[in-house]
Coordinates of C-alpha atoms in Angstrom, one line a residue:
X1 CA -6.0 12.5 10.6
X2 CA -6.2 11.7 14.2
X3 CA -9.6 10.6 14.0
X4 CA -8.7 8.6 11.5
X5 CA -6.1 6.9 13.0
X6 CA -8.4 6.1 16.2
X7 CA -10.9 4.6 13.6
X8 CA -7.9 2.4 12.1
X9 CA -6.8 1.7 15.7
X10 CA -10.2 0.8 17.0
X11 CA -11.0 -1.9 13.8
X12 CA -7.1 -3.4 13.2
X13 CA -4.2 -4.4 15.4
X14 CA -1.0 -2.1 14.6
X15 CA 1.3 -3.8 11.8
X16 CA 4.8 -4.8 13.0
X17 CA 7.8 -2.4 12.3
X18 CA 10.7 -4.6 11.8
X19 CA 14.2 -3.8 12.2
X20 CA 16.5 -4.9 9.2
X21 CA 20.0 -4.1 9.1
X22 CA 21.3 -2.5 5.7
X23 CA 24.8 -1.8 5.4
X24 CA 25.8 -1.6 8.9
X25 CA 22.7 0.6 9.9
X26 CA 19.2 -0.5 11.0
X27 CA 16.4 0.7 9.6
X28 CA 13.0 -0.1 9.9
X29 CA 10.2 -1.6 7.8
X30 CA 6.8 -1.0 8.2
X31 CA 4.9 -4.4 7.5
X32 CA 1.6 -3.6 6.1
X33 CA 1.3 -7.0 3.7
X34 CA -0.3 -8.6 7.6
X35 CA -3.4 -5.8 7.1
X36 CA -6.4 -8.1 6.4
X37 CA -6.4 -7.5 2.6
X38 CA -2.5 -7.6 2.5
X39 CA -2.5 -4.0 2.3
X40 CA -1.9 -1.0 4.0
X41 CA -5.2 0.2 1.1
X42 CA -7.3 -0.9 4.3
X43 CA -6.7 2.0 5.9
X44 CA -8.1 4.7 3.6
X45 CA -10.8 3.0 2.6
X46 CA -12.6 2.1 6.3
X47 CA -11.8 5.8 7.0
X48 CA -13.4 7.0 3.4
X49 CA -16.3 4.4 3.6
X50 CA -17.3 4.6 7.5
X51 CA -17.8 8.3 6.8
X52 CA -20.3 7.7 4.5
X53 CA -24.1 9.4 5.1
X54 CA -27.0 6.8 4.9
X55 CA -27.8 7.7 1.7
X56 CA -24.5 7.6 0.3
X57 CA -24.4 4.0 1.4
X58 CA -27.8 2.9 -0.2
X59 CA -26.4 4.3 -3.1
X60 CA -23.4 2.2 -2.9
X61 CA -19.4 2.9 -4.1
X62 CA -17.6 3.1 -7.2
X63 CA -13.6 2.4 -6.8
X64 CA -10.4 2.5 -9.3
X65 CA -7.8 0.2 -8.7
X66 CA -5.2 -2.5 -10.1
X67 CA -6.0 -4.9 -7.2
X68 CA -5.0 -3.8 -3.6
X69 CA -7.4 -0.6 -2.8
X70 CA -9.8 -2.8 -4.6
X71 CA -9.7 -5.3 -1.9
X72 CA -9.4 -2.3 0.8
X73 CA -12.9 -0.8 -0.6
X74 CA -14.7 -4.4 -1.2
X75 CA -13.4 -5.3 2.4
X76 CA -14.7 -1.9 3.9
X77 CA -17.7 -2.2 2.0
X78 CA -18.8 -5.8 2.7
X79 CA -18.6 -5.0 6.7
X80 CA -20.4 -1.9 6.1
X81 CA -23.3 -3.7 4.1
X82 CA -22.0 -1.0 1.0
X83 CA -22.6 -2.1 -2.4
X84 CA -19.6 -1.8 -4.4
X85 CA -18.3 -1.9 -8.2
X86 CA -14.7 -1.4 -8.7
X87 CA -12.9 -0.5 -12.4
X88 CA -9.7 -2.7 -12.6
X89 CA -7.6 -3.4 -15.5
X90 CA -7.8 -6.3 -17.4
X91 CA -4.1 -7.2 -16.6
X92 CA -4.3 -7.1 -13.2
X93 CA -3.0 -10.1 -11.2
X94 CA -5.4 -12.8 -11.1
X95 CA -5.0 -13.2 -7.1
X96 CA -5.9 -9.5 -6.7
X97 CA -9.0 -9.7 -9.2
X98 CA -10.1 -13.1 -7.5
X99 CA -10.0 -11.4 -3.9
X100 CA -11.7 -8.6 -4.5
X101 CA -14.6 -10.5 -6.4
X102 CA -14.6 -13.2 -3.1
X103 CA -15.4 -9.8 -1.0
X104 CA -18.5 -9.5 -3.0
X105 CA -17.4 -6.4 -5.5
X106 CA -18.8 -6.1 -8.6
X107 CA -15.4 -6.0 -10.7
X108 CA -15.5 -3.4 -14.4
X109 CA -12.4 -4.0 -16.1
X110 CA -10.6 -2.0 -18.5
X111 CA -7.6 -1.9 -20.9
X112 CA -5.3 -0.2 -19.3
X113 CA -3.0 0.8 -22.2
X114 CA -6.1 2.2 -24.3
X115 CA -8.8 3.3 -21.4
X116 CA -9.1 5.8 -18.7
X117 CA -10.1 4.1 -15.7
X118 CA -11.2 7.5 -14.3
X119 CA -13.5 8.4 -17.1
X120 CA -15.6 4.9 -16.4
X121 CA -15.6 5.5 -13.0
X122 CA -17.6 9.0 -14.0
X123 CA -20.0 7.3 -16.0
X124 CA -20.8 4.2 -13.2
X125 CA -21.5 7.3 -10.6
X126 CA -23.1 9.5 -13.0
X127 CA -25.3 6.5 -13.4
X128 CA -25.7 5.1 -10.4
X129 CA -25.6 8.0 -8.4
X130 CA -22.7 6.1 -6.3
X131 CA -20.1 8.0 -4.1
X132 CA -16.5 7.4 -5.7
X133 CA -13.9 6.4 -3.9
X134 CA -10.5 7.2 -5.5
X135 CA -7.9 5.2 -4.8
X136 CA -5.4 8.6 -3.8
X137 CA -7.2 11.5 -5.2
X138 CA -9.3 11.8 -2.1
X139 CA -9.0 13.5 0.8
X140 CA -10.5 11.0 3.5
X141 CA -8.0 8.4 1.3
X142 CA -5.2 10.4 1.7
X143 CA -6.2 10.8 5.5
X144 CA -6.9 6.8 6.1
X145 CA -3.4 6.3 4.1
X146 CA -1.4 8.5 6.9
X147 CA -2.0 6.7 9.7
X148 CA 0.4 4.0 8.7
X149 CA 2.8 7.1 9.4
X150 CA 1.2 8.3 12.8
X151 CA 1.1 4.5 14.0
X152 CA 5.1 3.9 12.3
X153 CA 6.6 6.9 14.4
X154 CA 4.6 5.9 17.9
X155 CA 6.1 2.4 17.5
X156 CA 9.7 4.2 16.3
X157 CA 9.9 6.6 19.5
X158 CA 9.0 3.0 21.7
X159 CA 12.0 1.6 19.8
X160 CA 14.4 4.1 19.9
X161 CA 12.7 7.1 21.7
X162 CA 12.6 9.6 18.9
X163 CA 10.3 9.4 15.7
X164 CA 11.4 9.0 11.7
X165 CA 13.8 11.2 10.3
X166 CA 13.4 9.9 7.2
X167 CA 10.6 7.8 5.3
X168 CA 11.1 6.2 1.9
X169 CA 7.7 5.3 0.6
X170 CA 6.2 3.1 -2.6
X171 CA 4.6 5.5 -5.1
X172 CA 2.1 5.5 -7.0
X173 CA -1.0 8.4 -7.6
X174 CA 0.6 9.4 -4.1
X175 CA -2.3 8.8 -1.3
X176 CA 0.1 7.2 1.1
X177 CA 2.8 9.5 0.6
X178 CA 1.1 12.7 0.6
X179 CA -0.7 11.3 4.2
X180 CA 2.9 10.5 5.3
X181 CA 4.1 13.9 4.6
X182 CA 1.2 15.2 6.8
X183 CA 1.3 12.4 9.5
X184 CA 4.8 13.1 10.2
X185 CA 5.9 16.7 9.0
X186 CA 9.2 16.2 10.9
X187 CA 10.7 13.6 8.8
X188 CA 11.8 13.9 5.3
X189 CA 9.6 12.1 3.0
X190 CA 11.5 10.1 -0.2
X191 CA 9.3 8.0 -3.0
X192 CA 10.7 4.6 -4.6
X193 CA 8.2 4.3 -8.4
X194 CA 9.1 1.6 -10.8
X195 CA 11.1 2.8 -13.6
X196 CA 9.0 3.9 -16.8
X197 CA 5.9 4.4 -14.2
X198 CA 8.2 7.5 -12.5
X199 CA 5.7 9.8 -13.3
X200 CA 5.4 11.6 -10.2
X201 CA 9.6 12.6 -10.0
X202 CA 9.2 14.2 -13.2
X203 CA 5.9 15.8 -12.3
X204 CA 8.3 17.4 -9.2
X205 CA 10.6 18.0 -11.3
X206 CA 8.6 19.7 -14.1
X207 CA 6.4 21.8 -11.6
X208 CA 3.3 20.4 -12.5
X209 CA 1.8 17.2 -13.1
X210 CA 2.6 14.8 -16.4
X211 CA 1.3 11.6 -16.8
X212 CA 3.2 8.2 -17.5
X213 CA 5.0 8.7 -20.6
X214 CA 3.7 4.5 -22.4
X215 CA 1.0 3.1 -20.6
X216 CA 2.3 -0.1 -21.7
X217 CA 5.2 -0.1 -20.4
X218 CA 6.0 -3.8 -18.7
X219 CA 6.8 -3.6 -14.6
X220 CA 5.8 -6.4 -11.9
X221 CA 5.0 -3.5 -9.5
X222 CA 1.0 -3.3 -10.9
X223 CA 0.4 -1.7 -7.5
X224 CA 2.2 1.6 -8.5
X225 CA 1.0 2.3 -12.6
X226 CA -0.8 5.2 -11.7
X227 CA -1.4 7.6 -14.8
X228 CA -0.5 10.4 -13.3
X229 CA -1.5 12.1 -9.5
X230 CA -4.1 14.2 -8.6
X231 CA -4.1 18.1 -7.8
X232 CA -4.7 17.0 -4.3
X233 CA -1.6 14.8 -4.0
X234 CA 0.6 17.0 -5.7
X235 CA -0.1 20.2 -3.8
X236 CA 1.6 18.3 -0.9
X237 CA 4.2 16.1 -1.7
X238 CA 5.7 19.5 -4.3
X239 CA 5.9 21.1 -1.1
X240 CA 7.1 18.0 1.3
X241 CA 9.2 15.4 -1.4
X242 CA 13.3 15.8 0.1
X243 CA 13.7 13.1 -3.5
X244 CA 13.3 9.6 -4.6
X245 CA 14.1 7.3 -7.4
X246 CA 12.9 4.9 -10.1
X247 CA 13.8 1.3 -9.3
X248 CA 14.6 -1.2 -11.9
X249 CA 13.3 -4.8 -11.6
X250 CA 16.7 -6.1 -10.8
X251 CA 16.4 -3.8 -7.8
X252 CA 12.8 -4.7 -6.7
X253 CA 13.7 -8.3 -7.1
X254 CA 16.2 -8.2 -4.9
X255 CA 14.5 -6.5 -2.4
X256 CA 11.3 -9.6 -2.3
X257 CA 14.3 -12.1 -1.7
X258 CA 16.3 -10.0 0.9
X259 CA 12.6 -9.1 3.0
X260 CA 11.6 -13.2 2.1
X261 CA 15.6 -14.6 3.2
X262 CA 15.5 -11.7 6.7
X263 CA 12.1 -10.5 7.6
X264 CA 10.2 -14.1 6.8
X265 CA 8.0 -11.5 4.3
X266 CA 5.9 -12.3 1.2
X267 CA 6.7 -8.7 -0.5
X268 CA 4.8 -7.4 -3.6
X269 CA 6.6 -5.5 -6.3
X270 CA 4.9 -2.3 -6.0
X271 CA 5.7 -3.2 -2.0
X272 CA 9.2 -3.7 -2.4
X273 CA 10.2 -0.3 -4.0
X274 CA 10.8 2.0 -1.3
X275 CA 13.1 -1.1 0.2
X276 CA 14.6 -1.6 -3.2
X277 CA 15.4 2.2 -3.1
X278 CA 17.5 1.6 0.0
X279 CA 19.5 -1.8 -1.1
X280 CA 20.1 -0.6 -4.1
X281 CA 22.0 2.7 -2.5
X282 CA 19.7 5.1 -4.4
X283 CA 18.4 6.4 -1.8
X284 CA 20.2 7.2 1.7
X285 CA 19.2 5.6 5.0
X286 CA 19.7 7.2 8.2
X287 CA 19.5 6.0 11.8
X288 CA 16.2 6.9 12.2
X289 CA 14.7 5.9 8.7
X290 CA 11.1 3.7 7.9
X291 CA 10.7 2.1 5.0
X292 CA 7.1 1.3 3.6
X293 CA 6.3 -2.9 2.6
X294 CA 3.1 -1.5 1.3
X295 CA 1.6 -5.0 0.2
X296 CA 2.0 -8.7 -0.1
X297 CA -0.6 -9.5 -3.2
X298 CA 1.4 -11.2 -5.3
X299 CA 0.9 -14.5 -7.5
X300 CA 2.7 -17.4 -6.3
X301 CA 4.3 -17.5 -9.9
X302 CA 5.2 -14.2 -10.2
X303 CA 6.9 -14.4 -6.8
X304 CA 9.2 -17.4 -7.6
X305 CA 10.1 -15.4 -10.6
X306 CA 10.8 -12.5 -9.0
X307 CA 13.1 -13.7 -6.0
X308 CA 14.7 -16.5 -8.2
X309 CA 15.8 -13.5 -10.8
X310 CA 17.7 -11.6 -7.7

């Protein structure tokens, strides 16, 4: 993961982390909506794609996403000179499906209530012959997705001289979390998923993994429906996961207008979970806690919606 993170540190300029006062206690928010694609989804993908063999870049990429490792892997790819085709559903925001086609992806949609994303993805590769790049089910993703936490707890110890002692992350398949857990094995790790999309609490609570319960369940926070996480997430975070929560949209709306009204942040739904955990008093800060603001790709309309509802 340290080579990782000098990659990441070499290519972008460290994202801010922002103190906010909650409640009488600071804690401190981890800005990765200023990454180039508005996502901290950057990350993984330059580490996954700049690792690529010469073949495996003539042969180009195939990604899955619902907008914002979409734009991290058409991004990567389009510096790289990487052909790349990415499987998105049909439903995803039409600022996140505009961006990653500007970047010169080949977009595949898909119902996302009636299709597997993953099972197209096969077929493109097995046709193709392209390299797939998962958006957490990967280990060089899960890798590129930690060094938000390795760059969080150097700024943290400048701050206040000592790293996290707690990080509340967005959650979705669990890349970022599970490279969190491994970036920073000090700190307890806690996960904020949109309520009905939970799927990852009750795979820790059941012991193994279960997908999403209705795939058509309605949440703002597109960046975290995830079916269900991988082996390769799960083996982690069963082992490193102190707890979390489901957040309600009341909740994540009133974390967009808080980060908007303090911070001067555009926040994404899926973003503004692990922030909406903490307002919302389901989960606990301490003096030495990060939050995740994993992503600012939002529709203006959906925005106004969103912060006018709080």
């Amino acid at each position: 993961m340290l080579r990782a993170a000098d990659k990441v540190a070499a290519l972008l300029p460290r994202t801010p982390l922002l103190p906010l006062e909650v409640d009488g206690r600071t804690i401190w928010c981890k800005a990765e909506m200023l990454q180039p694609i508005g996502a901290f989804k950057i990350r993984g993908a330059w580490h996954r794609l700049s690792d690529l063999t010469e073949d495996q870049r003539a042969k180009g990429v195939v990604g899955v996403s619902s907008g914002n490792h979409a734009q991290g892997v058409a991004w990567a790819a389009k510096r790289l000179g990487v052909a790349a085709t990415i499987v998105m559903p049909s439903n995803a925001p039409k600022a996140k499906l505009a961006a990653t086609r500007a970047l010169g992806a080949d977009v595949v949609l898909y119902d996302r209530a009636t299709e597997n994303r993953d099972e197209i993805a096969a077929r493109l590769t097995a046709q193709s012959g392209a390299t797939l790049v998962h958006a957490y089910g990967d280990p060089w993703i899960i890798e590129g997705q930690g060094t938000t936490g390795i760059e969080a707890a150097a700024q943290l110890q400048e701050r206040i001289g000592r790293g996290p002692d707690r990080i509340v992350a967005c959650c979705g398949g669990g890349g970022l979390t599970a490279g969190l857990a491994l970036a920073c094995p000090d700190a307890e790790i806690w996960i904020a998923e949109p309520e009905g999309w939970d799927d990852l609490l009750n795979s820790l609570a059941a012991g193994e993994i279960v997908s999403v319960k209705d795939m058509s369940y309605p949440t703002d926070c597109d960046a975290l429906q995830t079916p269900r996480t991988f082996p390769i997430n799960f083996a982690v975070l069963k082992e490193r996961v102190s707890g979390g929560t489901a957040v309600t949209p009341a909740d994540v709306s009133a974390a967009m207008k808080l980060a908007f009204e303090r911070l001067h942040l555009v926040v994404e739904p899926g973003g503004a979970a692990a922030l909406a955990a903490v307002l919302s008093g389901k989960v606990r800060a301490t003096d030495a806690t990060v939050v995740t603001l994993s992503g600012g790709n939002v529709d203006r309309e959906t925005f106004v919606r969103m912060i006018g509802a709080a």
